[in-house]
CSV table of C-alpha atoms in Angstrom, one decimal:
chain,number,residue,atom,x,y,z
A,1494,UNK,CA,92.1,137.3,88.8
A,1495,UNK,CA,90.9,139.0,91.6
A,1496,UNK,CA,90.6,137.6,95.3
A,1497,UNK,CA,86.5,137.5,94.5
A,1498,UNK,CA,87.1,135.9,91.7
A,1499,UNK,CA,88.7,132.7,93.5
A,1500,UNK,CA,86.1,132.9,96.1
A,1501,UNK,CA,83.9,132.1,93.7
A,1502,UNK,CA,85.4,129.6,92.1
A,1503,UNK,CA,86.1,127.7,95.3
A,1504,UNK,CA,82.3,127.5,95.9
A,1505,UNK,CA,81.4,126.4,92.6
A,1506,UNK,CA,84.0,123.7,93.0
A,1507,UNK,CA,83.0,122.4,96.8
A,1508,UNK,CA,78.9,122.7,95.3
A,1509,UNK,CA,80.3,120.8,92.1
A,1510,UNK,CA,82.1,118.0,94.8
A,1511,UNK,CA,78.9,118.1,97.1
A,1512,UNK,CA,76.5,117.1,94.1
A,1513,UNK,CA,79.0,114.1,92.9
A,1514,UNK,CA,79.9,113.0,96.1
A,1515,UNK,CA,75.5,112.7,97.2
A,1516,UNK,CA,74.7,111.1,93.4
A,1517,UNK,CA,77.7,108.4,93.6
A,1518,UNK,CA,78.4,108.3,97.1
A,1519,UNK,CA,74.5,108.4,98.0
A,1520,UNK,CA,74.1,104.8,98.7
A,1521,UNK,CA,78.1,104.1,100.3
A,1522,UNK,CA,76.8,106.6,103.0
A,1523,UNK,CA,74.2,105.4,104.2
A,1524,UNK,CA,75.9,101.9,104.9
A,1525,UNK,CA,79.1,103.7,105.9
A,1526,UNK,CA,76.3,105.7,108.8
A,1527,UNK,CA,74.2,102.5,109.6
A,1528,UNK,CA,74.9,100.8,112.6
């Protein structure tokens, strides 16, 4: 695989983590951030 070809990969994969991480994380967050 070319070097591109991870690039892309790695930003699927941190978009993929992003969208879990704000559906089942959502609501831990926001108690995690309030005071």
């Amino acid at each position: 695989m070319t070097t591109l070809s991870w690039v892309l990969l790695g930003i699927i994969f941190v978009l993929v983590v992003a969208v879990v991480f704000s559906q089942k994380g959502a609501s831990a967050a926001r108690v995690d951030a309030s005071p």
